[in-house]
Coordinates of C-alpha atoms and ligand atoms in Angstrom, one line a residue:
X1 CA 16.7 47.7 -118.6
X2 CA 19.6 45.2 -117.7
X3 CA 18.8 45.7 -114.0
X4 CA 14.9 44.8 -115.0
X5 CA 15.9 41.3 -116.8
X6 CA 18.2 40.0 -113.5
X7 CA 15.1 40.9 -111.2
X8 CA 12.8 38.9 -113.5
X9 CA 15.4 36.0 -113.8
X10 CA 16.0 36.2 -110.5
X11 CA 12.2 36.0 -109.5
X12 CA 11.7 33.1 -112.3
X13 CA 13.8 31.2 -110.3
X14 CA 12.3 31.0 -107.0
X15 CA 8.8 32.0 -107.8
X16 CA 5.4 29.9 -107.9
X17 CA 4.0 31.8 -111.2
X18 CA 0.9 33.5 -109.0
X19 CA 3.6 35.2 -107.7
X20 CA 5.6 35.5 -110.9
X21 CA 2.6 37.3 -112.5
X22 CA 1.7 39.6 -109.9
X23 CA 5.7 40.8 -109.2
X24 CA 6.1 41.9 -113.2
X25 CA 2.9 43.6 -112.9
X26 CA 3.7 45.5 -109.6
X27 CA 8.2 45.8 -111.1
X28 CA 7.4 49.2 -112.8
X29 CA 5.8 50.8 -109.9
X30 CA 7.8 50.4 -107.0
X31 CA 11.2 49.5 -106.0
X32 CA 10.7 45.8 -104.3
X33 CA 11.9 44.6 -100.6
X34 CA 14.3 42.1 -102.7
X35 CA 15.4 44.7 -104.7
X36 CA 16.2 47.3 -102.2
X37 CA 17.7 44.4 -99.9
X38 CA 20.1 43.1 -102.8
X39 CA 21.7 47.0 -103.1
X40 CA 22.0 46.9 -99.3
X41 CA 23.6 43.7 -98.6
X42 CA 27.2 44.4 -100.8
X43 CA 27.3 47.6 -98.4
X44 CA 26.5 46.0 -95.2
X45 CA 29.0 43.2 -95.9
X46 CA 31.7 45.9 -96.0
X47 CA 30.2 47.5 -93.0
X48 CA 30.4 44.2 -90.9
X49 CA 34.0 43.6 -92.4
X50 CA 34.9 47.1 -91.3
X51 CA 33.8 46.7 -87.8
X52 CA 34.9 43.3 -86.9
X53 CA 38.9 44.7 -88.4
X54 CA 38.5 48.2 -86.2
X55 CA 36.5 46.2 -83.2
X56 CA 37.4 42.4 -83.6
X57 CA 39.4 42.2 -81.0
X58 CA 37.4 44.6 -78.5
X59 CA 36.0 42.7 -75.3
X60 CA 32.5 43.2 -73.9
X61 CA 33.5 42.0 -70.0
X62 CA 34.0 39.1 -68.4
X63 CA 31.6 36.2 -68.0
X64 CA 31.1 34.5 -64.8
X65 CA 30.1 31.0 -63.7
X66 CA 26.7 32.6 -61.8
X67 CA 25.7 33.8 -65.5
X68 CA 26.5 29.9 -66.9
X69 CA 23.9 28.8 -64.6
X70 CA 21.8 31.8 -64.3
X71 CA 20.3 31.8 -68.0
X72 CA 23.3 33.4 -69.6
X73 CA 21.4 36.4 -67.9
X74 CA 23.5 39.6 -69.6
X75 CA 26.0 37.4 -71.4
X76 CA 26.8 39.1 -74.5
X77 CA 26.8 36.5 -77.4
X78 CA 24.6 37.3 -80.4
X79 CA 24.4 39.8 -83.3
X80 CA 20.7 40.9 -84.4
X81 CA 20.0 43.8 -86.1
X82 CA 16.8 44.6 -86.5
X83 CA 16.4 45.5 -82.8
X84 CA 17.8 46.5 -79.7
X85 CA 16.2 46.3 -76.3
X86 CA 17.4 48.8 -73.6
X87 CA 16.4 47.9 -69.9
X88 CA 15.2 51.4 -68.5
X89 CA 14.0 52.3 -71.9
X90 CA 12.4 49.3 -74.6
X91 CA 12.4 48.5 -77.1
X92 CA 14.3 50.5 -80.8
X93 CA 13.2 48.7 -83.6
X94 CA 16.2 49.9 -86.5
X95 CA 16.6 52.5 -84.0
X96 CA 12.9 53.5 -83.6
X97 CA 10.7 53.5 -80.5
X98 CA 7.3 52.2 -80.7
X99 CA 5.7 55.9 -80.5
X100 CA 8.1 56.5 -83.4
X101 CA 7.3 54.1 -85.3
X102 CA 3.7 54.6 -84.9
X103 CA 4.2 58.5 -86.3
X104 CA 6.3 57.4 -89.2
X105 CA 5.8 53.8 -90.4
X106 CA 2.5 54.1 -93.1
X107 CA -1.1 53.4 -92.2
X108 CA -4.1 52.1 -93.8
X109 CA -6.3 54.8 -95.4
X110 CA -8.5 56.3 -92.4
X111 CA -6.1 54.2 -89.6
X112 CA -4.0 55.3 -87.3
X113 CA -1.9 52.2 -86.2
X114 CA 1.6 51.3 -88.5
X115 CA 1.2 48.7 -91.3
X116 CA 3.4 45.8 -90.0
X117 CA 4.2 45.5 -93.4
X118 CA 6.1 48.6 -92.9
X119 CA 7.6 47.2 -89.8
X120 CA 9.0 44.5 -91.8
X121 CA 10.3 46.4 -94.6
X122 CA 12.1 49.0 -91.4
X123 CA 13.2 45.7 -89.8
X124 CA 14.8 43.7 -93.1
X125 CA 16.3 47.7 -94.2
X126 CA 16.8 50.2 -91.9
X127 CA 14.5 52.2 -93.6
X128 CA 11.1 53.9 -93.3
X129 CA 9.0 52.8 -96.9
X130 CA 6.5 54.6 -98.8
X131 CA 3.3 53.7 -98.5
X132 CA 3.8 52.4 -102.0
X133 CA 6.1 50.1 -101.2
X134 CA 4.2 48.9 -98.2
X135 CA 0.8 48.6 -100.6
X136 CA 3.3 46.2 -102.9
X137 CA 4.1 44.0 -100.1
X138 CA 0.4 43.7 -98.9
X139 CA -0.8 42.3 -102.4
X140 CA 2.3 39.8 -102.3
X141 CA 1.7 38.9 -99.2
X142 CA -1.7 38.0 -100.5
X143 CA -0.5 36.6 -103.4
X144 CA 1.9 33.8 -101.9
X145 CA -1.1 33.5 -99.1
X146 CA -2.3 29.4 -100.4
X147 CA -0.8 26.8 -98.3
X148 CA -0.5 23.5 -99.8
X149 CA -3.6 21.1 -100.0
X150 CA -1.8 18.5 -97.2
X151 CA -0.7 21.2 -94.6
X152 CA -4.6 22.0 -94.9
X153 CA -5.3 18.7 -94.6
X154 CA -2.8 18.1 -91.8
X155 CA -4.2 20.7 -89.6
X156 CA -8.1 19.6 -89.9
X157 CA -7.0 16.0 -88.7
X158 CA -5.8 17.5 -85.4
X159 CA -7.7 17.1 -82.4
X160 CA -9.5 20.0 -81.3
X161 CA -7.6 18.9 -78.0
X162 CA -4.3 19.6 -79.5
X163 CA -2.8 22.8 -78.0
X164 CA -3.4 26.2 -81.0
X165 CA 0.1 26.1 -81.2
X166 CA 1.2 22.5 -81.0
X167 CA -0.8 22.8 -84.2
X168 CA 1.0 25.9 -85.6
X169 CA 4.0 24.3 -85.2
X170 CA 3.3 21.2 -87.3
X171 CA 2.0 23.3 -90.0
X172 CA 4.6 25.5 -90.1
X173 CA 7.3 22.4 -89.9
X174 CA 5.4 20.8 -92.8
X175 CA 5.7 24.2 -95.4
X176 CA 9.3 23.3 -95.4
X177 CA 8.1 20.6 -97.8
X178 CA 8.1 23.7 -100.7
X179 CA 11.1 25.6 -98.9
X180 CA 13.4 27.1 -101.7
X181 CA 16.5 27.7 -99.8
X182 CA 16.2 23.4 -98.8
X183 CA 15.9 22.9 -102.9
X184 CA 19.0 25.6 -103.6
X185 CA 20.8 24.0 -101.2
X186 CA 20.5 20.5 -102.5
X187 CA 21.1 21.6 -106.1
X188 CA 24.5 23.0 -104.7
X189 CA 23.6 26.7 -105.1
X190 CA 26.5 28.9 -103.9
X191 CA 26.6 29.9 -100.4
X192 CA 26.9 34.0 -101.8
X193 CA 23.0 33.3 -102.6
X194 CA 21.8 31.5 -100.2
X195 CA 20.1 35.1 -98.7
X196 CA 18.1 35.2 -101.9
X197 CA 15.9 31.9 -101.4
X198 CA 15.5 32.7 -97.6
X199 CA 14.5 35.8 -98.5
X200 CA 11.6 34.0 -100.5
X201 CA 11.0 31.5 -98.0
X202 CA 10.4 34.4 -95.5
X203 CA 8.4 35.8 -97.6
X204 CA 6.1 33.0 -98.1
X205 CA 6.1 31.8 -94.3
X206 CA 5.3 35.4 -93.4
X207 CA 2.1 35.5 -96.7
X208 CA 1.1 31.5 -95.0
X209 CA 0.9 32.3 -91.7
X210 CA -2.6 34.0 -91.6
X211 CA -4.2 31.3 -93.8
X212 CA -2.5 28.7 -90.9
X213 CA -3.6 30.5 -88.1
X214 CA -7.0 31.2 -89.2
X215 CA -7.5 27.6 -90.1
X216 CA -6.9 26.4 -86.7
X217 CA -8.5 28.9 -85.1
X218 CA -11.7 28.0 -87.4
X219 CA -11.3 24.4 -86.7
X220 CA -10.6 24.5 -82.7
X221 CA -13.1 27.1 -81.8
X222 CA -15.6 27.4 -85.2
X223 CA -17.1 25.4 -87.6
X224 CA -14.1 24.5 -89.6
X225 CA -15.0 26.9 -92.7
X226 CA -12.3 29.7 -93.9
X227 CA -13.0 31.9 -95.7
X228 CA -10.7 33.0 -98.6
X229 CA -8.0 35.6 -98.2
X230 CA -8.5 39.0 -99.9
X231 CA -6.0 40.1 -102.6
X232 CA -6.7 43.7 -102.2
X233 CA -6.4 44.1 -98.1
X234 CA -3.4 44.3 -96.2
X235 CA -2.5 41.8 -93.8
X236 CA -3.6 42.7 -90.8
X237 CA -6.9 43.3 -92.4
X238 CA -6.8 39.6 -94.3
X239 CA -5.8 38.0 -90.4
X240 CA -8.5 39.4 -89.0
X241 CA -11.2 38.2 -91.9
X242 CA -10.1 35.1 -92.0
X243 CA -10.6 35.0 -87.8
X244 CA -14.3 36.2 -88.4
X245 CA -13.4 39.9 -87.2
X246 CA -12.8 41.7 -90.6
X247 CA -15.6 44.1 -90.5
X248 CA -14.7 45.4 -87.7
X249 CA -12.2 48.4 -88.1
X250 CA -11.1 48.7 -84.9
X251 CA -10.2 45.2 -84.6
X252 CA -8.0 45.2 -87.7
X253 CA -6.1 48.5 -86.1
X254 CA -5.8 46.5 -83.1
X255 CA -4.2 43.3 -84.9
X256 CA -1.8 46.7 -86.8
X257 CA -0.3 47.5 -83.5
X258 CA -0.3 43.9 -82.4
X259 CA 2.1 42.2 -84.8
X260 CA 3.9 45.7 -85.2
X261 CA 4.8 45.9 -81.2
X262 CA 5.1 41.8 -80.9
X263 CA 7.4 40.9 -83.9
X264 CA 10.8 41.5 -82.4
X265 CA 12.5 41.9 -79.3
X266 CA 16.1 41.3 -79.7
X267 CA 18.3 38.0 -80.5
X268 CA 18.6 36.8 -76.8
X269 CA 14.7 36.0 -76.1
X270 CA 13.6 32.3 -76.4
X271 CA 11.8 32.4 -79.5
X272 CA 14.2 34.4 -81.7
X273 CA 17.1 33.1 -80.6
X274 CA 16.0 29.6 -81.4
X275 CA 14.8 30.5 -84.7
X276 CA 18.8 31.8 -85.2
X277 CA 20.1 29.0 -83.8
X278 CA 18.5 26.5 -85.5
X279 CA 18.5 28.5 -88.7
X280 CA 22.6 28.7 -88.0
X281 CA 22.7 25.0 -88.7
X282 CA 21.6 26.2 -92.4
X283 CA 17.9 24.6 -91.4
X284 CA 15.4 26.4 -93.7
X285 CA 12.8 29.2 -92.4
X286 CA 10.3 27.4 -92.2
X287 CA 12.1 24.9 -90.0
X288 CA 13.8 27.7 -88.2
X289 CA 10.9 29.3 -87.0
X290 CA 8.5 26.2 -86.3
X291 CA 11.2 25.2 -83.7
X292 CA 11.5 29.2 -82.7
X293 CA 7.5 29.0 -82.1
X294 CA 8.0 25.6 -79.6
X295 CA 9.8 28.2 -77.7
X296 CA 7.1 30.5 -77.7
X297 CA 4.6 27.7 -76.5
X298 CA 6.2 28.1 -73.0
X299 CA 4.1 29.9 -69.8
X300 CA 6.9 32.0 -69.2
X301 CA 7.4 33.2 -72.8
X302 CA 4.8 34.3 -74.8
X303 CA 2.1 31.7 -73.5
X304 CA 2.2 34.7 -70.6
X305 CA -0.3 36.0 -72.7
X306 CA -2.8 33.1 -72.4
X307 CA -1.9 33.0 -68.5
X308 CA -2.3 36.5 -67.8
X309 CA -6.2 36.6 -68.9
X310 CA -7.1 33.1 -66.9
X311 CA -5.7 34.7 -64.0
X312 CA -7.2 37.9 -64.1
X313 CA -10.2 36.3 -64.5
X314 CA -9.9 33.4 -62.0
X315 CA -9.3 36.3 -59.7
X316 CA -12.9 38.0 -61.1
X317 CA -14.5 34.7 -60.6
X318 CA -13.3 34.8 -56.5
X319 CA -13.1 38.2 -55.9
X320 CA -16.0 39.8 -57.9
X321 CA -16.4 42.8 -60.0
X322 CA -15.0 46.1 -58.6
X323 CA -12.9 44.6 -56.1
X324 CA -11.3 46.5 -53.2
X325 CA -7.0 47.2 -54.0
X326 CA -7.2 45.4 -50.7
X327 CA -8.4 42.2 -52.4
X328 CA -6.5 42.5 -55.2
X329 CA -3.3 43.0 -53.3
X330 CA -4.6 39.9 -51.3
X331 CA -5.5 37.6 -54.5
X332 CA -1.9 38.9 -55.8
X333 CA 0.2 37.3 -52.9
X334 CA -1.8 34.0 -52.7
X335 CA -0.3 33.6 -56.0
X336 CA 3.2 34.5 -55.0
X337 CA 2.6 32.3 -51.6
X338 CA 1.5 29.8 -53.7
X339 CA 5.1 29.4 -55.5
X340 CA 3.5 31.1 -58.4
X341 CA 4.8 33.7 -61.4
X342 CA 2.1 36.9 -61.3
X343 CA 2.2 36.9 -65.3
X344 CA 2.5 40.0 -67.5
X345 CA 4.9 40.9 -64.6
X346 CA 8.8 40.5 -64.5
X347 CA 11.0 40.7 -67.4
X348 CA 14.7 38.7 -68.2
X349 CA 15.9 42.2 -69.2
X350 CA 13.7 45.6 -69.0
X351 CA 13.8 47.4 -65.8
X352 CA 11.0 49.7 -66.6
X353 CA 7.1 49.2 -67.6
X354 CA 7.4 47.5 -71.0
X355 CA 7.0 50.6 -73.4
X356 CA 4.9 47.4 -75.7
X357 CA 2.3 47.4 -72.4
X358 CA 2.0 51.5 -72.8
X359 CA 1.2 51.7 -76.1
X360 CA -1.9 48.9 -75.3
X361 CA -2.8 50.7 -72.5
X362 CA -2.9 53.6 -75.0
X363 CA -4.7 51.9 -77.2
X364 CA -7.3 50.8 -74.8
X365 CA -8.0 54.1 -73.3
X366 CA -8.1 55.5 -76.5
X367 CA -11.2 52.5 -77.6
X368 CA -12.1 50.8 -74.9
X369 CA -12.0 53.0 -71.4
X370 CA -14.9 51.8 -69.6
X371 CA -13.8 48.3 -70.0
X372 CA -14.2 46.7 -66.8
X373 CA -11.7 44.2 -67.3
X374 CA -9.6 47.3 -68.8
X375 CA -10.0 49.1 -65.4
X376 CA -9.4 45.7 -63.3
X377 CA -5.9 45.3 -65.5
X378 CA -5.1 49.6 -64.7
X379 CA -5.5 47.9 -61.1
X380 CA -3.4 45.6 -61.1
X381 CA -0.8 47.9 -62.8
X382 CA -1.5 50.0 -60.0
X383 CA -0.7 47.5 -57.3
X384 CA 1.8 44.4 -58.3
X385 CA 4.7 46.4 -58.6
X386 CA 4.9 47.2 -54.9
X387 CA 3.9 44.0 -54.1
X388 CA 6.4 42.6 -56.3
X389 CA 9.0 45.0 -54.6
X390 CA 7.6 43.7 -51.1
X391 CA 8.1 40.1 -52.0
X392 CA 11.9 41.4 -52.9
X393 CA 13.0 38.6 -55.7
X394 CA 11.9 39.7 -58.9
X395 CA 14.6 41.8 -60.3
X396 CA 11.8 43.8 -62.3
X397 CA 8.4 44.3 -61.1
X398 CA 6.9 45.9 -64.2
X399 CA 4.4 44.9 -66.6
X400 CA 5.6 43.1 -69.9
X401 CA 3.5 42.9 -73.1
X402 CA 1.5 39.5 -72.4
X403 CA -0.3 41.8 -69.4
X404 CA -2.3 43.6 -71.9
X405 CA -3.3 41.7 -75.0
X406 CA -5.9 39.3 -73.8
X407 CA -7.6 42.1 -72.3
X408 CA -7.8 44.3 -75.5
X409 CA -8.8 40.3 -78.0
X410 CA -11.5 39.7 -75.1
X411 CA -12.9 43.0 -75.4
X412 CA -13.6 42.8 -79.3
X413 CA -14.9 39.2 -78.7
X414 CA -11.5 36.9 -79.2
X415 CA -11.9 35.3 -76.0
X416 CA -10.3 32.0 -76.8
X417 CA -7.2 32.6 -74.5
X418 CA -5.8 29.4 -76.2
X419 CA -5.3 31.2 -79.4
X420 CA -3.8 34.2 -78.3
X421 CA 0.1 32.6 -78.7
X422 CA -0.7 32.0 -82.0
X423 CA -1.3 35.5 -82.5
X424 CA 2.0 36.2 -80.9
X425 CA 3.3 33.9 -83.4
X426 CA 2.1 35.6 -86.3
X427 CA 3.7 38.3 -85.1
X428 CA 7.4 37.2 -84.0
X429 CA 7.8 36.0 -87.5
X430 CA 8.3 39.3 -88.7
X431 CA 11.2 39.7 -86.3
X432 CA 13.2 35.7 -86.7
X433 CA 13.0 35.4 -90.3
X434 CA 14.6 39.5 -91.0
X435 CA 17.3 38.2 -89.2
X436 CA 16.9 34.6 -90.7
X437 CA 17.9 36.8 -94.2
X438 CA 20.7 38.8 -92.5
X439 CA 22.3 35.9 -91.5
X440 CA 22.5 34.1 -94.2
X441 CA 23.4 37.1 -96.5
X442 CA 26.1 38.1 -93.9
X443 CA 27.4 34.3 -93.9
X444 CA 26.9 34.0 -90.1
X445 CA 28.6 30.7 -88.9
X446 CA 27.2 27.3 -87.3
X447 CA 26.2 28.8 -83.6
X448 CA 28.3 26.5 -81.3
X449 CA 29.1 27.8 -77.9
X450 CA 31.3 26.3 -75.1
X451 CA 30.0 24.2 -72.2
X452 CA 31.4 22.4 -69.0
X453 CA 29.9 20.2 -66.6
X454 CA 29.9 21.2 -63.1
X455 CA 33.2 19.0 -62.0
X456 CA 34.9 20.8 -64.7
X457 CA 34.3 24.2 -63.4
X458 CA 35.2 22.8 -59.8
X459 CA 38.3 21.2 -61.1
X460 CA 39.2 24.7 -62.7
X461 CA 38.7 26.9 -59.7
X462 CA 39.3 24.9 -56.8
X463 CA 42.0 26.1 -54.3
X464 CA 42.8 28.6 -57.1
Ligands
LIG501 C1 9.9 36.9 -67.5 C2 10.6 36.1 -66.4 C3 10.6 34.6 -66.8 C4 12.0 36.6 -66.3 O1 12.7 35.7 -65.5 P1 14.1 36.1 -64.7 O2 15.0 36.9 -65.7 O3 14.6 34.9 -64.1 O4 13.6 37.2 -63.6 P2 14.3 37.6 -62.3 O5 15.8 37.5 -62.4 O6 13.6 38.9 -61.9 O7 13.8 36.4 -61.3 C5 14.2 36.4 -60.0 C6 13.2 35.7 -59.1 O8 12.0 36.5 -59.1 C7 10.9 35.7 -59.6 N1 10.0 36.5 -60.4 C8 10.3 37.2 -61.5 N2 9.2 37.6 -62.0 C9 8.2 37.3 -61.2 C10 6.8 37.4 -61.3 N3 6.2 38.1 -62.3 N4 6.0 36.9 -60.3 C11 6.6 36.2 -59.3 N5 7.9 36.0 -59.2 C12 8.7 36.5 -60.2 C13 11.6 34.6 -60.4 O9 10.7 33.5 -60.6 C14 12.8 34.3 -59.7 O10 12.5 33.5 -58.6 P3 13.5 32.3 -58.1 O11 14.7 33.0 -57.6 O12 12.7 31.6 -57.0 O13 13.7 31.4 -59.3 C15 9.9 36.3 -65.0 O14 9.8 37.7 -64.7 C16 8.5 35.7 -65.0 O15 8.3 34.5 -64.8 N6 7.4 36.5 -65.3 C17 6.1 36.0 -65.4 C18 5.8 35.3 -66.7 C19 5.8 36.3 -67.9 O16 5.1 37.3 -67.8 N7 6.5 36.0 -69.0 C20 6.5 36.9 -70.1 C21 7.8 37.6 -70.3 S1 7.7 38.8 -71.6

């Protein structure tokens, strides 16, 4: 009973009332993510204390001045725990491969693709949910789903010239106008609870995000009319209503496996680690992740996504369908002779094809095997990573995600390659604000690392 009144005060506090109303209605029949989360976080505290007393002092190598100007290439520097990417192997979310988590993480009744509400709850706990407790989060996902009248309003007076996710990235920057943790904060709340309004402000970024998305997706490429979210579908199945493909089953499963195999890869990649960073300077989620989705918005992040399918199909457009590997392979080094990226291709850390391409290929031979752009993509798989070997400066010449999505959103009709970052975005959410909450519930510091200017490191290491 006791434990019942502090949920519901602590809900009254940081809740619009839709949401109020629909969390006492759902408290007897499932354990919430907030709930399960505020058992966890005493325990983990003592975990991380633990291991930074037994391991503080423990050193991970040495760090060299190529790595300084080489990207910080394997420089060990962050904490994030929701994943962990191995080179030869992909991809663990909470310590679960993508196969795994497709066995074990809950599905829609009739589907076959994991929930990525599901995902989230593994990502934020550790833990596999019940399909209970994934059905809970759906309906207040849907529930906190409204964005305010002026973000509306904000993204219908963009040009339909603005880039998708230029546009995403205002939006998302002006929902910090309701953020909870920026109002806590203000009113002095102790730093202890600071996890507990970025928990909500996840939440409600997360619930927001299809209603933004669609919106700009209507307005760029439709006729500028949304329809309204669904309270009673999950939300991959509400994302892909509100895009104009929610009667189409195979679609949804497709946007399932999407967000599930795009929302995290580890703390080091552009777009999460920005989100950490900026969130490290106690900036709320919301302005956390529009700055970690800037990040995203670059060619060689996830706008490879958008690039992959206009060069697969600038290569169509010159070389014709069913195309010799010997034009192909010939298409493929004009673009490397060009001083040109192949993208999809190449990875800052894997060494191996990106287990996140397989399970797309998987998906499309399972759907979609006759595909000719399917079978033109199976060729390319077949023939860049030699080339890419040949041409001897890519450190990896396997496929990475991006070389398989646009094929598998043109195929059910989403051809607006534009859009297809924004879908990434959707996704990565998941991944920045779990660690958004972790960070603030494990009181991770201001992220402040040393620089020096190229005299300096000459000065340090000359004649030495
Ligand atoms: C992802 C990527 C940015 C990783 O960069 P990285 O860690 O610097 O990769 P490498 O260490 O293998 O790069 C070494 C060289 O190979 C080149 N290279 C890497 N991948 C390449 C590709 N797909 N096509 C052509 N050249 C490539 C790099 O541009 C670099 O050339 P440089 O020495 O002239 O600067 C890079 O592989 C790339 O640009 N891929 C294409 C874009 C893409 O698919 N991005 C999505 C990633 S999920």
């Amino acid at each position: 009973m006791s434990m019942l009144v502090t949920r519901n005060a602590l809900r009254a506090q940081v809740r619009p009332a839709f949401a109020r109303t629909f969390a006492s209605s759902q408290a007897s029949q499932a354990q919430s993510l907030k709930e399960r989360l505020e058992e966890l976080i005493p325990k983990e505290i003592e975990n991380v204390k633990s291991v930074r007393e037994k391991y503080g002092s423990k050193s991970f190598g040495e760090n060299t001045v190529d790595q300084m100007y080489g990207g910080m290439r394997g420089l060990k520097g962050l904490i994030w725990e929701g994943s962990v990417l191995d080179a030869e192997e992909g991809i663990r979310f909470r310590g679960l491969t993508i196969p795994e988590c497709q066995k074990q993480l809950p599905t829609a009744p009739g589907g076959s693709e994991p929930l990525p509400e599901g995902l989230f709850w593994l990502l934020l706990t550790g833990e596999v949910p019940t399909k209970e407790q994934v059905d809970v989060l759906s309906q207040e996902w849907a529930a906190r789903a409204e964005i305010p009248k002026f973000v509306e309003e904000l993204i219908d007076r963009c040009p339909n010239t603005l880039h998708p996710m230029s546009q995403f990235s205002l939006a998302v920057t002006a929902l910090n106008h309701d953020s909870a943790f920026a109002k806590a904060y203000s009113n002095g709340v102790h730093k202890r609870e600071y996890w507990k309004t970025t928990f909500e402000d996840s939440m409600d970024l997360i619930a927001k995000l299809p209603n933004v998305a669609g919106r700009i997706f209507r307005n760029v490429f439709g006729d500028g009319k949304l329809p309204a979210i669904d309270q009673n579908k999950d939300y991959s199945a509400n994302l892909a209503h509100l895009l104009g493909y929610g009667d189409n089953e195979k679609f949804v499963e497709l946007m399932r496996l999407y967000i599930t195999i795009h929302s995290d890869h580890e703390g080091g990649n552009v777009s999460a680690h920005t989100g950490h960073l900026v969130g490290s300077a106690l900036s709320d989620p919301f302005l956390s992740y529009a700055a970690a989705l800037n990040g995203l918005a670059g060619p060689l992040h996830g706008l490879a996504n958008q690039e992959v399918l206009r060069w697969v199909q600038k290569m169509r457009s010159q070389i014709g369908e069913n195309a010799s590997d010997e034009q192909v392979s010939e298409y493929v080094w004009s673009t490397l002779k060009g001083g040109q990226v192949v993208p999809g291709y190449g990875h800052a850390v894997l060494r191996k094809t990106d287990p996140r391409y397989t399970a797309q290929r998987e998906f499309a031979l399972k759907h979609l095997p006759d595909d000719p752009l399917f079978k033109l993509v199976g060729q390319i798989y077949k023939l860049v990573p030699d080339i890419l070997l040949k041409a001897g400066k890519a450190k990896n010449p396997w496929p990475n995600v991006d070389a398989h999505s646009g094929v598998l959103l043109t195929y059910y009709g989403l051809h607006q390659q534009d859009f297809y970052t924004v879908l990434f975005g959707v996704s990565r959410a998941f991944g920045v604000v779990s660690q958004l909450i972790w960070d603030r519930a494990l009181g991770m510091p201001l992220e402040r690392p040393k620089s020096f200017s190229t005299a300096h490191i000459k000065k340090m290491f000359e004649g030495k």
